[in-house]
mmCIF file of C-alpha atoms and ligand atoms in Angstrom:
data_model
loop_
_atom_site.group_PDB
_atom_site.id
_atom_site.type_symbol
_atom_site.label_atom_id
_atom_site.label_comp_id
_atom_site.label_asym_id
_atom_site.label_seq_id
_atom_site.Cartn_x
_atom_site.Cartn_y
_atom_site.Cartn_z
ATOM 1 C CA MET E 1 -16.562 27.756 -17.317
ATOM 2 C CA ASP E 2 -13.030 26.576 -16.454
ATOM 3 C CA PHE E 3 -11.299 28.864 -18.936
ATOM 4 C CA SER E 4 -7.750 28.313 -17.640
ATOM 5 C CA GLY E 5 -8.159 24.572 -17.103
ATOM 6 C CA ASN E 6 -9.563 23.994 -20.599
ATOM 7 C CA LEU E 7 -6.805 26.073 -22.119
ATOM 8 C CA VAL E 8 -3.928 24.389 -20.273
ATOM 9 C CA ARG E 9 -5.310 20.882 -20.955
ATOM 10 C CA TRP E 10 -5.622 21.692 -24.650
ATOM 11 C CA TYR E 11 -2.038 22.969 -24.646
ATOM 12 C CA ALA E 12 -0.732 19.788 -23.004
ATOM 13 C CA ALA E 13 -2.353 17.709 -25.762
ATOM 14 C CA HIS E 14 -1.655 19.902 -28.808
ATOM 15 C CA ARG E 15 1.472 21.975 -28.197
ATOM 16 C CA ARG E 16 4.193 21.982 -30.808
ATOM 17 C CA ASP E 17 7.476 20.376 -29.863
ATOM 18 C CA LEU E 18 9.787 23.407 -29.975
ATOM 19 C CA PRO E 19 13.406 23.490 -28.772
ATOM 20 C CA TRP E 20 12.912 26.270 -26.202
ATOM 21 C CA ARG E 21 10.033 24.367 -24.620
ATOM 22 C CA LYS E 22 12.421 21.693 -23.421
ATOM 23 C CA THR E 23 14.147 23.991 -20.910
ATOM 24 C CA LYS E 24 13.544 26.083 -17.805
ATOM 25 C CA ASP E 25 16.862 27.892 -18.243
ATOM 26 C CA ALA E 26 16.074 31.617 -18.014
ATOM 27 C CA TYR E 27 18.883 32.546 -20.432
ATOM 28 C CA LYS E 28 17.630 30.192 -23.160
ATOM 29 C CA ILE E 29 14.014 31.266 -22.653
ATOM 30 C CA TRP E 30 15.045 34.919 -22.812
ATOM 31 C CA ILE E 31 16.914 34.326 -26.099
ATOM 32 C CA SER E 32 13.970 32.479 -27.663
ATOM 33 C CA GLU E 33 11.408 35.063 -26.549
ATOM 34 C CA THR E 34 13.551 37.893 -27.917
ATOM 35 C CA MET E 35 13.969 36.133 -31.258
ATOM 36 C CA LEU E 36 10.277 35.247 -31.503
ATOM 37 C CA GLN E 37 9.073 38.838 -31.395
ATOM 38 C CA GLN E 38 7.711 39.597 -34.875
ATOM 39 C CA THR E 39 9.403 36.520 -36.349
ATOM 40 C CA THR E 40 7.783 33.148 -37.057
ATOM 41 C CA VAL E 41 8.568 30.007 -35.079
ATOM 42 C CA ASN E 42 9.925 28.147 -38.107
ATOM 43 C CA ALA E 43 12.232 31.031 -38.996
ATOM 44 C CA VAL E 44 13.545 31.279 -35.424
ATOM 45 C CA ILE E 45 14.464 27.597 -34.820
ATOM 46 C CA PRO E 46 17.759 27.548 -36.797
ATOM 47 C CA TYR E 47 18.804 30.944 -35.364
ATOM 48 C CA TYR E 48 18.058 29.792 -31.816
ATOM 49 C CA GLU E 49 20.090 26.616 -32.240
ATOM 50 C CA LYS E 50 22.997 28.456 -33.848
ATOM 51 C CA TRP E 51 22.936 31.132 -31.137
ATOM 52 C CA LEU E 52 23.160 28.578 -28.327
ATOM 53 C CA HIS E 53 25.988 26.841 -30.140
ATOM 54 C CA VAL E 54 27.953 30.123 -30.349
ATOM 55 C CA PHE E 55 26.835 31.530 -26.961
ATOM 56 C CA PRO E 56 25.819 28.537 -24.804
ATOM 57 C CA ASP E 57 25.352 30.613 -21.644
ATOM 58 C CA ILE E 58 25.043 34.169 -20.470
ATOM 59 C CA ARG E 59 28.741 34.519 -19.641
ATOM 60 C CA SER E 60 29.825 33.548 -23.164
ATOM 61 C CA LEU E 61 27.445 36.195 -24.556
ATOM 62 C CA ALA E 62 28.714 38.849 -22.137
ATOM 63 C CA ARG E 63 32.343 38.111 -23.078
ATOM 64 C CA ALA E 64 31.780 38.254 -26.851
ATOM 65 C CA PRO E 65 32.603 41.309 -29.000
ATOM 66 C CA LEU E 66 29.537 43.143 -30.342
ATOM 67 C CA GLN E 67 30.456 42.387 -33.970
ATOM 68 C CA LYS E 68 30.284 38.639 -33.256
ATOM 69 C CA VAL E 69 26.878 39.099 -31.614
ATOM 70 C CA LEU E 70 25.554 41.076 -34.596
ATOM 71 C CA LYS E 71 26.969 38.515 -37.024
ATOM 72 C CA THR E 72 25.293 35.633 -35.180
ATOM 73 C CA TRP E 73 22.008 37.560 -35.185
ATOM 74 C CA GLN E 74 22.292 38.471 -38.884
ATOM 75 C CA GLY E 75 19.129 37.675 -40.845
ATOM 76 C CA LEU E 76 16.703 38.117 -37.939
ATOM 77 C CA GLY E 77 16.448 41.906 -38.433
ATOM 78 C CA TYR E 78 15.675 44.322 -35.579
ATOM 79 C CA TYR E 79 19.375 44.546 -34.696
ATOM 80 C CA GLN E 80 18.650 46.679 -31.649
ATOM 81 C CA ARG E 81 17.476 43.460 -29.993
ATOM 82 C CA ALA E 82 20.870 41.836 -30.489
ATOM 83 C CA ARG E 83 22.576 44.901 -29.051
ATOM 84 C CA SER E 84 20.229 44.841 -26.058
ATOM 85 C CA LEU E 85 20.860 41.119 -25.470
ATOM 86 C CA HIS E 86 24.585 41.799 -25.414
ATOM 87 C CA LEU E 87 24.314 44.803 -23.094
ATOM 88 C CA ALA E 88 21.863 43.016 -20.796
ATOM 89 C CA ALA E 89 24.111 39.938 -20.568
ATOM 90 C CA ARG E 90 26.977 42.175 -19.427
ATOM 91 C CA ILE E 91 24.766 43.869 -16.819
ATOM 92 C CA ILE E 92 23.449 40.538 -15.514
ATOM 93 C CA VAL E 93 26.971 39.099 -15.266
ATOM 94 C CA ASN E 94 28.484 42.207 -13.680
ATOM 95 C CA GLN E 95 25.672 43.189 -11.334
ATOM 96 C CA PHE E 96 23.771 39.938 -10.657
ATOM 97 C CA GLY E 97 26.526 37.305 -10.730
ATOM 98 C CA GLY E 98 25.296 35.927 -14.062
ATOM 99 C CA LYS E 99 21.836 35.020 -12.684
ATOM 100 C CA VAL E 100 18.759 36.501 -14.368
ATOM 101 C CA PRO E 101 16.894 38.454 -11.635
ATOM 102 C CA ARG E 102 13.578 36.915 -10.523
ATOM 103 C CA ASP E 103 12.069 40.212 -9.443
ATOM 104 C CA TYR E 104 9.791 41.956 -11.968
ATOM 105 C CA ASP E 105 10.892 45.507 -11.181
ATOM 106 C CA LEU E 106 14.594 44.616 -11.201
ATOM 107 C CA LEU E 107 14.392 42.658 -14.433
ATOM 108 C CA LYS E 108 12.282 45.286 -16.189
ATOM 109 C CA LYS E 109 15.039 47.877 -15.678
ATOM 110 C CA ILE E 110 17.545 45.860 -17.768
ATOM 111 C CA PRO E 111 17.836 46.873 -21.471
ATOM 112 C CA GLY E 112 15.658 44.758 -23.768
ATOM 113 C CA PHE E 113 13.344 43.566 -20.975
ATOM 114 C CA GLY E 114 10.070 45.218 -21.929
ATOM 115 C CA PRO E 115 6.782 44.132 -20.322
ATOM 116 C CA TYR E 116 6.411 41.138 -22.667
ATOM 117 C CA THR E 117 9.921 39.675 -22.324
ATOM 118 C CA THR E 118 9.953 40.276 -18.559
ATOM 119 C CA ALA E 119 6.629 38.496 -18.043
ATOM 120 C CA ALA E 120 7.602 35.656 -20.402
ATOM 121 C CA VAL E 121 10.935 34.952 -18.659
ATOM 122 C CA LEU E 122 9.466 35.219 -15.148
ATOM 123 C CA SER E 123 6.504 32.963 -15.886
ATOM 124 C CA LEU E 124 8.221 30.376 -18.109
ATOM 125 C CA ALA E 125 11.531 30.081 -16.228
ATOM 126 C CA PHE E 126 10.545 30.906 -12.634
ATOM 127 C CA GLY E 127 6.809 30.132 -12.452
ATOM 128 C CA LYS E 128 5.782 33.681 -11.531
ATOM 129 C CA PRO E 129 2.125 34.562 -12.262
ATOM 130 C CA CYS E 130 2.882 37.325 -14.776
ATOM 131 C CA PRO E 131 0.539 37.372 -17.795
ATOM 132 C CA VAL E 132 2.133 37.988 -21.197
ATOM 133 C CA LEU E 133 0.569 40.178 -23.822
ATOM 134 C CA GLU E 134 1.728 39.942 -27.434
ATOM 135 C CA ALA E 135 -0.035 39.967 -30.810
ATOM 136 C CA ASN E 136 -1.502 36.449 -30.594
ATOM 137 C CA VAL E 137 -2.708 36.864 -27.004
ATOM 138 C CA ARG E 138 -4.121 40.298 -27.811
ATOM 139 C CA ARG E 139 -6.178 38.933 -30.721
ATOM 140 C CA VAL E 140 -7.481 35.951 -28.729
ATOM 141 C CA MET E 141 -8.481 38.055 -25.743
ATOM 142 C CA MET E 142 -10.093 40.829 -27.797
ATOM 143 C CA ARG E 143 -12.322 38.159 -29.325
ATOM 144 C CA ILE E 144 -13.020 36.481 -26.010
ATOM 145 C CA GLN E 145 -13.782 39.755 -24.256
ATOM 146 C CA GLY E 146 -15.605 41.330 -27.219
ATOM 147 C CA ILE E 147 -13.237 44.309 -27.450
ATOM 148 C CA HIS E 148 -13.841 46.089 -30.752
ATOM 149 C CA GLY E 149 -11.653 48.434 -32.786
ATOM 150 C CA GLU E 150 -7.892 48.430 -33.190
ATOM 151 C CA SER E 151 -5.488 47.450 -30.446
ATOM 152 C CA LYS E 152 -4.505 50.298 -28.129
ATOM 153 C CA ALA E 153 -3.108 50.855 -24.660
ATOM 154 C CA SER E 154 -6.486 51.108 -22.891
ATOM 155 C CA HIS E 155 -7.550 47.769 -24.441
ATOM 156 C CA ASP E 156 -4.301 46.224 -23.241
ATOM 157 C CA GLN E 157 -5.090 47.298 -19.680
ATOM 158 C CA THR E 158 -8.523 45.634 -19.896
ATOM 159 C CA ILE E 159 -6.947 42.445 -21.250
ATOM 160 C CA LEU E 160 -4.174 42.345 -18.623
ATOM 161 C CA LYS E 161 -6.715 42.838 -15.838
ATOM 162 C CA ARG E 162 -8.683 39.810 -17.058
ATOM 163 C CA LEU E 163 -5.553 37.709 -17.568
ATOM 164 C CA SER E 164 -4.295 38.543 -14.066
ATOM 165 C CA SER E 165 -7.563 37.247 -12.635
ATOM 166 C CA VAL E 166 -7.450 33.907 -14.492
ATOM 167 C CA ILE E 167 -3.729 33.004 -14.718
ATOM 168 C CA PRO E 168 -3.324 29.865 -12.579
ATOM 169 C CA ALA E 169 -0.782 30.269 -9.753
ATOM 170 C CA GLY E 170 0.529 26.732 -10.260
ATOM 171 C CA ARG E 171 1.056 26.832 -14.036
ATOM 172 C CA PRO E 172 1.507 30.419 -15.225
ATOM 173 C CA GLY E 173 4.102 29.457 -17.870
ATOM 174 C CA ASP E 174 1.846 26.823 -19.442
ATOM 175 C CA PHE E 175 -1.098 29.227 -19.338
ATOM 176 C CA ASN E 176 0.858 31.958 -21.129
ATOM 177 C CA GLN E 177 2.240 29.556 -23.715
ATOM 178 C CA ALA E 178 -1.207 28.031 -24.207
ATOM 179 C CA LEU E 179 -2.730 31.414 -25.056
ATOM 180 C CA MET E 180 0.069 32.225 -27.511
ATOM 181 C CA GLU E 181 -0.209 28.738 -29.043
ATOM 182 C CA LEU E 182 -3.986 29.085 -29.342
ATOM 183 C CA GLY E 183 -3.509 32.355 -31.232
ATOM 184 C CA ALA E 184 -0.902 30.804 -33.521
ATOM 185 C CA LEU E 185 -2.730 27.555 -34.326
ATOM 186 C CA ILE E 186 -6.483 28.034 -33.769
ATOM 187 C CA CYS E 187 -7.520 31.643 -33.182
ATOM 188 C CA ARG E 188 -5.763 32.837 -36.319
ATOM 189 C CA SER E 189 -6.356 36.343 -37.625
ATOM 190 C CA GLN E 190 -8.000 34.917 -40.783
ATOM 191 C CA ASN E 191 -10.266 31.847 -40.667
ATOM 192 C CA PRO E 192 -10.045 30.997 -36.951
ATOM 193 C CA LEU E 193 -10.789 27.307 -36.271
ATOM 194 C CA CYS E 194 -13.474 27.991 -33.680
ATOM 195 C CA LEU E 195 -14.946 24.489 -33.813
ATOM 196 C CA LEU E 196 -11.620 23.137 -32.481
ATOM 197 C CA CYS E 197 -11.220 25.842 -29.846
ATOM 198 C CA PRO E 198 -10.990 24.783 -26.177
ATOM 199 C CA VAL E 199 -12.349 28.127 -24.897
ATOM 200 C CA GLN E 200 -15.189 28.500 -27.363
ATOM 201 C CA SER E 201 -17.794 28.555 -24.576
ATOM 202 C CA SER E 202 -16.089 31.639 -23.030
ATOM 203 C CA CYS E 203 -15.801 33.537 -26.312
ATOM 204 C CA TRP E 204 -17.882 36.645 -26.956
ATOM 205 C CA ALA E 205 -16.991 36.806 -30.681
ATOM 206 C CA PHE E 206 -17.846 33.140 -31.309
ATOM 207 C CA LYS E 207 -21.268 33.479 -29.693
ATOM 208 C CA ARG E 208 -22.086 36.394 -32.026
ATOM 209 C CA GLY E 209 -20.286 35.164 -35.150
ATOM 210 C CA GLU E 210 -17.970 38.202 -35.119
ATOM 211 C CA GLN E 211 -14.593 36.440 -35.116
ATOM 212 C CA GLU E 212 -13.452 38.094 -38.341
ATOM 213 C CA VAL E 213 -14.178 41.681 -37.267
ATOM 214 C CA VAL E 214 -12.718 41.604 -33.748
ATOM 215 C CA PRO E 215 -10.152 43.060 -33.576
ATOM 216 C CA LYS E 216 -10.443 45.397 -36.549
ATOM 217 C CA PRO E 217 -8.027 44.082 -39.216
ATOM 218 C CA GLN E 218 -4.998 46.346 -39.544
ATOM 219 C CA LYS E 219 -3.756 47.606 -42.887
ATOM 220 C CA ARG E 220 0.011 47.696 -43.157
ATOM 221 C CA SER E 221 1.494 50.302 -45.392
ATOM 222 C CA TYR E 222 5.130 50.048 -46.377
ATOM 223 C CA ARG E 223 7.242 52.909 -47.604
ATOM 224 C CA LYS E 224 9.099 51.966 -50.798
ATOM 225 C CA ILE E 225 12.718 52.993 -51.108
ATOM 226 C CA THR E 226 15.042 52.669 -54.094
ATOM 227 C CA SER E 227 18.749 52.575 -53.298
ATOM 228 C CA VAL E 228 21.981 52.089 -55.229
ATOM 229 C CA VAL E 229 25.283 50.639 -54.062
ATOM 230 C CA GLY E 230 28.703 50.510 -55.677
ATOM 231 C CA ILE E 231 30.570 47.190 -55.809
ATOM 232 C CA ILE E 232 34.130 48.507 -55.947
ATOM 233 C CA LYS E 233 36.932 45.981 -56.307
ATOM 234 C CA LYS E 234 40.682 46.450 -55.992
ATOM 235 C CA GLU E 235 43.278 43.677 -56.149
ATOM 236 C CA GLY E 236 40.601 41.055 -55.537
ATOM 237 C CA ARG E 237 39.074 42.792 -52.523
ATOM 238 C CA TYR E 238 35.759 44.638 -52.149
ATOM 239 C CA LEU E 239 35.180 47.965 -50.439
ATOM 240 C CA ILE E 240 32.697 47.879 -47.545
ATOM 241 C CA GLN E 241 31.917 50.468 -44.914
ATOM 242 C CA LYS E 242 30.478 50.486 -41.424
ATOM 243 C CA ARG E 243 27.188 52.201 -40.632
ATOM 244 C CA PRO E 244 27.061 54.702 -37.735
ATOM 245 C CA SER E 245 26.912 53.234 -34.222
ATOM 246 C CA SER E 246 23.355 54.489 -33.649
ATOM 247 C CA GLY E 247 20.192 54.598 -35.723
ATOM 248 C CA LEU E 248 18.900 52.166 -38.329
ATOM 249 C CA LEU E 249 21.033 49.004 -38.814
ATOM 250 C CA ALA E 250 23.663 50.549 -36.534
ATOM 251 C CA GLY E 251 27.149 49.063 -36.610
ATOM 252 C CA LEU E 252 26.487 46.790 -39.623
ATOM 253 C CA TRP E 253 28.678 46.769 -42.729
ATOM 254 C CA GLU E 254 27.484 47.487 -46.270
ATOM 255 C CA PHE E 255 28.614 48.485 -49.738
ATOM 256 C CA PRO E 256 28.856 52.282 -50.227
ATOM 257 C CA GLY E 257 25.744 53.933 -51.666
ATOM 258 C CA GLY E 258 22.363 55.243 -50.585
ATOM 259 C CA LYS E 259 18.837 56.321 -51.465
ATOM 260 C CA LEU E 260 17.790 58.003 -54.703
ATOM 261 C CA LYS E 261 16.647 61.590 -54.337
ATOM 262 C CA ARG E 262 13.386 62.674 -55.954
ATOM 263 C CA GLY E 263 13.715 62.760 -59.761
ATOM 264 C CA GLU E 264 17.241 61.321 -59.705
ATOM 265 C CA THR E 265 18.261 58.421 -61.951
ATOM 266 C CA ARG E 266 19.982 55.417 -60.373
ATOM 267 C CA GLU E 267 23.232 56.189 -62.192
ATOM 268 C CA LYS E 268 23.260 59.831 -61.013
ATOM 269 C CA ALA E 269 22.497 58.754 -57.450
ATOM 270 C CA LEU E 270 25.388 56.293 -57.570
ATOM 271 C CA VAL E 271 27.848 58.967 -58.742
ATOM 272 C CA ARG E 272 26.616 61.398 -56.055
ATOM 273 C CA GLU E 273 26.696 58.838 -53.222
ATOM 274 C CA ILE E 274 30.201 57.599 -54.070
ATOM 275 C CA LYS E 275 31.430 61.188 -54.188
ATOM 276 C CA GLU E 276 29.749 62.051 -50.883
ATOM 277 C CA GLU E 277 30.818 58.909 -49.040
ATOM 278 C CA LEU E 278 34.259 58.237 -50.495
ATOM 279 C CA GLY E 279 35.316 61.521 -52.083
ATOM 280 C CA ALA E 280 35.899 59.613 -55.337
ATOM 281 C CA ASP E 281 34.589 59.976 -58.901
ATOM 282 C CA VAL E 282 32.934 57.046 -60.633
ATOM 283 C CA ASP E 283 34.660 56.201 -63.908
ATOM 284 C CA LYS E 284 32.489 53.349 -65.185
ATOM 285 C CA ALA E 285 29.414 51.727 -63.623
ATOM 286 C CA LYS E 286 27.772 48.543 -64.886
ATOM 287 C CA PHE E 287 24.482 47.279 -63.471
ATOM 288 C CA LEU E 288 25.008 43.995 -61.659
ATOM 289 C CA VAL E 289 21.900 42.875 -59.761
ATOM 290 C CA LYS E 290 18.750 44.132 -58.021
ATOM 291 C CA VAL E 291 17.670 42.641 -54.696
ATOM 292 C CA ASP E 292 14.531 43.411 -52.681
ATOM 293 C CA HIS E 293 14.205 43.328 -48.951
ATOM 294 C CA SER E 294 11.444 44.240 -46.483
ATOM 295 C CA TYR E 295 12.229 45.907 -43.191
ATOM 296 C CA THR E 296 9.680 46.767 -40.499
ATOM 297 C CA GLN E 297 8.428 50.004 -41.991
ATOM 298 C CA PHE E 298 9.712 49.953 -45.560
ATOM 299 C CA ARG E 299 10.686 47.909 -48.576
ATOM 300 C CA VAL E 300 13.998 48.486 -50.273
ATOM 301 C CA ALA E 301 14.851 47.805 -53.901
ATOM 302 C CA LEU E 302 18.645 47.720 -53.841
ATOM 303 C CA HIS E 303 20.419 48.115 -57.195
ATOM 304 C CA ALA E 304 24.070 47.061 -57.209
ATOM 305 C CA TYR E 305 26.520 48.403 -59.786
ATOM 306 C CA GLU E 306 30.047 47.215 -60.421
ATOM 307 C CA CYS E 307 32.121 50.392 -60.356
ATOM 308 C CA SER E 308 35.569 51.550 -61.258
ATOM 309 C CA LEU E 309 36.827 54.858 -59.860
ATOM 310 C CA LYS E 310 38.888 57.637 -61.421
ATOM 311 C CA ASN E 311 40.770 58.323 -58.214
ATOM 312 C CA ASP E 312 41.512 56.391 -55.009
ATOM 313 C CA PRO E 313 38.805 56.755 -52.359
ATOM 314 C CA ALA E 314 39.619 58.635 -49.147
ATOM 315 C CA LEU E 315 39.132 55.908 -46.552
ATOM 316 C CA GLU E 316 38.656 56.460 -42.836
ATOM 317 C CA SER E 317 40.424 53.947 -40.630
ATOM 318 C CA GLY E 318 37.954 51.568 -38.925
ATOM 319 C CA LYS E 319 35.059 52.837 -41.027
ATOM 320 C CA GLN E 320 35.941 51.413 -44.440
ATOM 321 C CA LYS E 321 37.787 48.255 -45.420
ATOM 322 C CA TRP E 322 38.889 46.268 -48.439
ATOM 323 C CA VAL E 323 37.751 42.678 -47.868
ATOM 324 C CA SER E 324 38.220 39.528 -49.941
ATOM 325 C CA LEU E 325 35.151 37.704 -51.215
ATOM 326 C CA LYS E 326 35.749 34.753 -48.909
ATOM 327 C CA ASP E 327 35.990 37.075 -45.865
ATOM 328 C CA LEU E 328 32.896 39.165 -46.648
ATOM 329 C CA HIS E 329 30.657 36.697 -44.855
ATOM 330 C CA LYS E 330 32.543 37.311 -41.586
ATOM 331 C CA TYR E 331 31.062 40.815 -41.296
ATOM 332 C CA PRO E 332 27.539 41.524 -39.960
ATOM 333 C CA VAL E 333 25.594 43.050 -42.854
ATOM 334 C CA PRO E 334 21.927 43.987 -43.485
ATOM 335 C CA SER E 335 19.881 41.350 -45.316
ATOM 336 C CA GLY E 336 19.881 43.265 -48.619
ATOM 337 C CA SER E 337 23.707 43.379 -48.632
ATOM 338 C CA ALA E 338 23.833 39.677 -47.673
ATOM 339 C CA LYS E 339 21.835 38.897 -50.828
ATOM 340 C CA ILE E 340 24.337 40.827 -52.945
ATOM 341 C CA ILE E 341 27.242 38.965 -51.312
ATOM 342 C CA ASN E 342 25.485 35.655 -52.088
ATOM 343 C CA PHE E 343 25.166 36.795 -55.684
ATOM 344 C CA LEU E 344 28.896 37.622 -55.863
ATOM 345 C CA GLU E 345 29.808 34.238 -54.352
ATOM 346 C CA THR E 346 27.531 32.339 -56.729
ATOM 347 C CA ARG E 347 28.933 34.222 -59.714
ATOM 348 C CA HIS E 348 32.475 33.485 -58.538
ATOM 349 C CA THR E 349 31.861 29.718 -58.365
ATOM 350 C CA LYS E 350 30.264 29.508 -61.841
HETATM 351 FE FE1 SF4 R 1 -10.814 32.526 -31.199
HETATM 352 FE FE2 SF4 R 1 -12.932 31.242 -32.176
HETATM 353 FE FE3 SF4 R 1 -11.726 30.381 -29.966
HETATM 354 FE FE4 SF4 R 1 -13.119 32.633 -29.930
HETATM 355 S S1 SF4 R 1 -13.889 30.576 -30.305
HETATM 356 S S2 SF4 R 1 -11.103 32.304 -29.013
HETATM 357 S S3 SF4 R 1 -12.683 33.445 -31.954
HETATM 358 S S4 SF4 R 1 -10.847 30.420 -32.033
#
């Protein structure tokens, strides 16, 4: 069976019209592929367009301060990716004259270029026969090859070996995109549309009616976290502080506060956190709003309290700032804090 031919022909007829499919520019493809990891196409489109408006080419990204990069990325999560894009742009400008390297081993050494992004950029922008392997491709190929169980490294090797033998030399980018598109539109994890599938005749799972059990469905378990933050206002400005420059949500700004300890009430946690972080005692605290947000591994219920303090907080220069409501949106903040800022803005305009 002409597996690759059937797949690429189907893609030509059914592919979605997406902004990053209109270009062969390696920079734009790199940005889109980085944004698309673990984020849906529809969610990425406005971020991609905004990003290219702010940073139209690799040199503009390399020149930009990190805070502007994080702010432009805000809402996509996985902020390490934005930091890697920024660092990689500087390396490519300084060491490669602003041109994305076309060599697999060279490109793979640059921060943020893992096996997936490297193969995607090389195949889509430069026509190199490098197969991509991401969640959609993995699911499609496990079904086609009849690979049971959960995904793991040894399965990935089996899949990549097969893909390397069938990726067409003339159209590797279309082949890779076709497989990802097939996984997104037809070979879905639930209720795959096998009767519309262009590679049905090559599919082990279809022939045995085992589409729903290959691969083994994964259960996701989220840790639940309850946090409190203090909304502290002085002369019309709010107190925000910068997170450490490494670790979770590094370099972003947020309202002071933190996680509840075991057995602690929200009010006690608030008093403790404000004391620990600002060296100040809470005078009065009034519950304001609760927002929920999901991160990769956990869900946070964030409880915001309007606070007054008994004494002035001890602020560290560069780490904490008083910021007016209209300027709060200029700072890169985690999504939970962004929801609280939206709440404050909406309340202000009522
Ligand atoms: Fe997926 Fe069904 Fe196509 Fe097999 S036949 S690749 S299970 S959509």
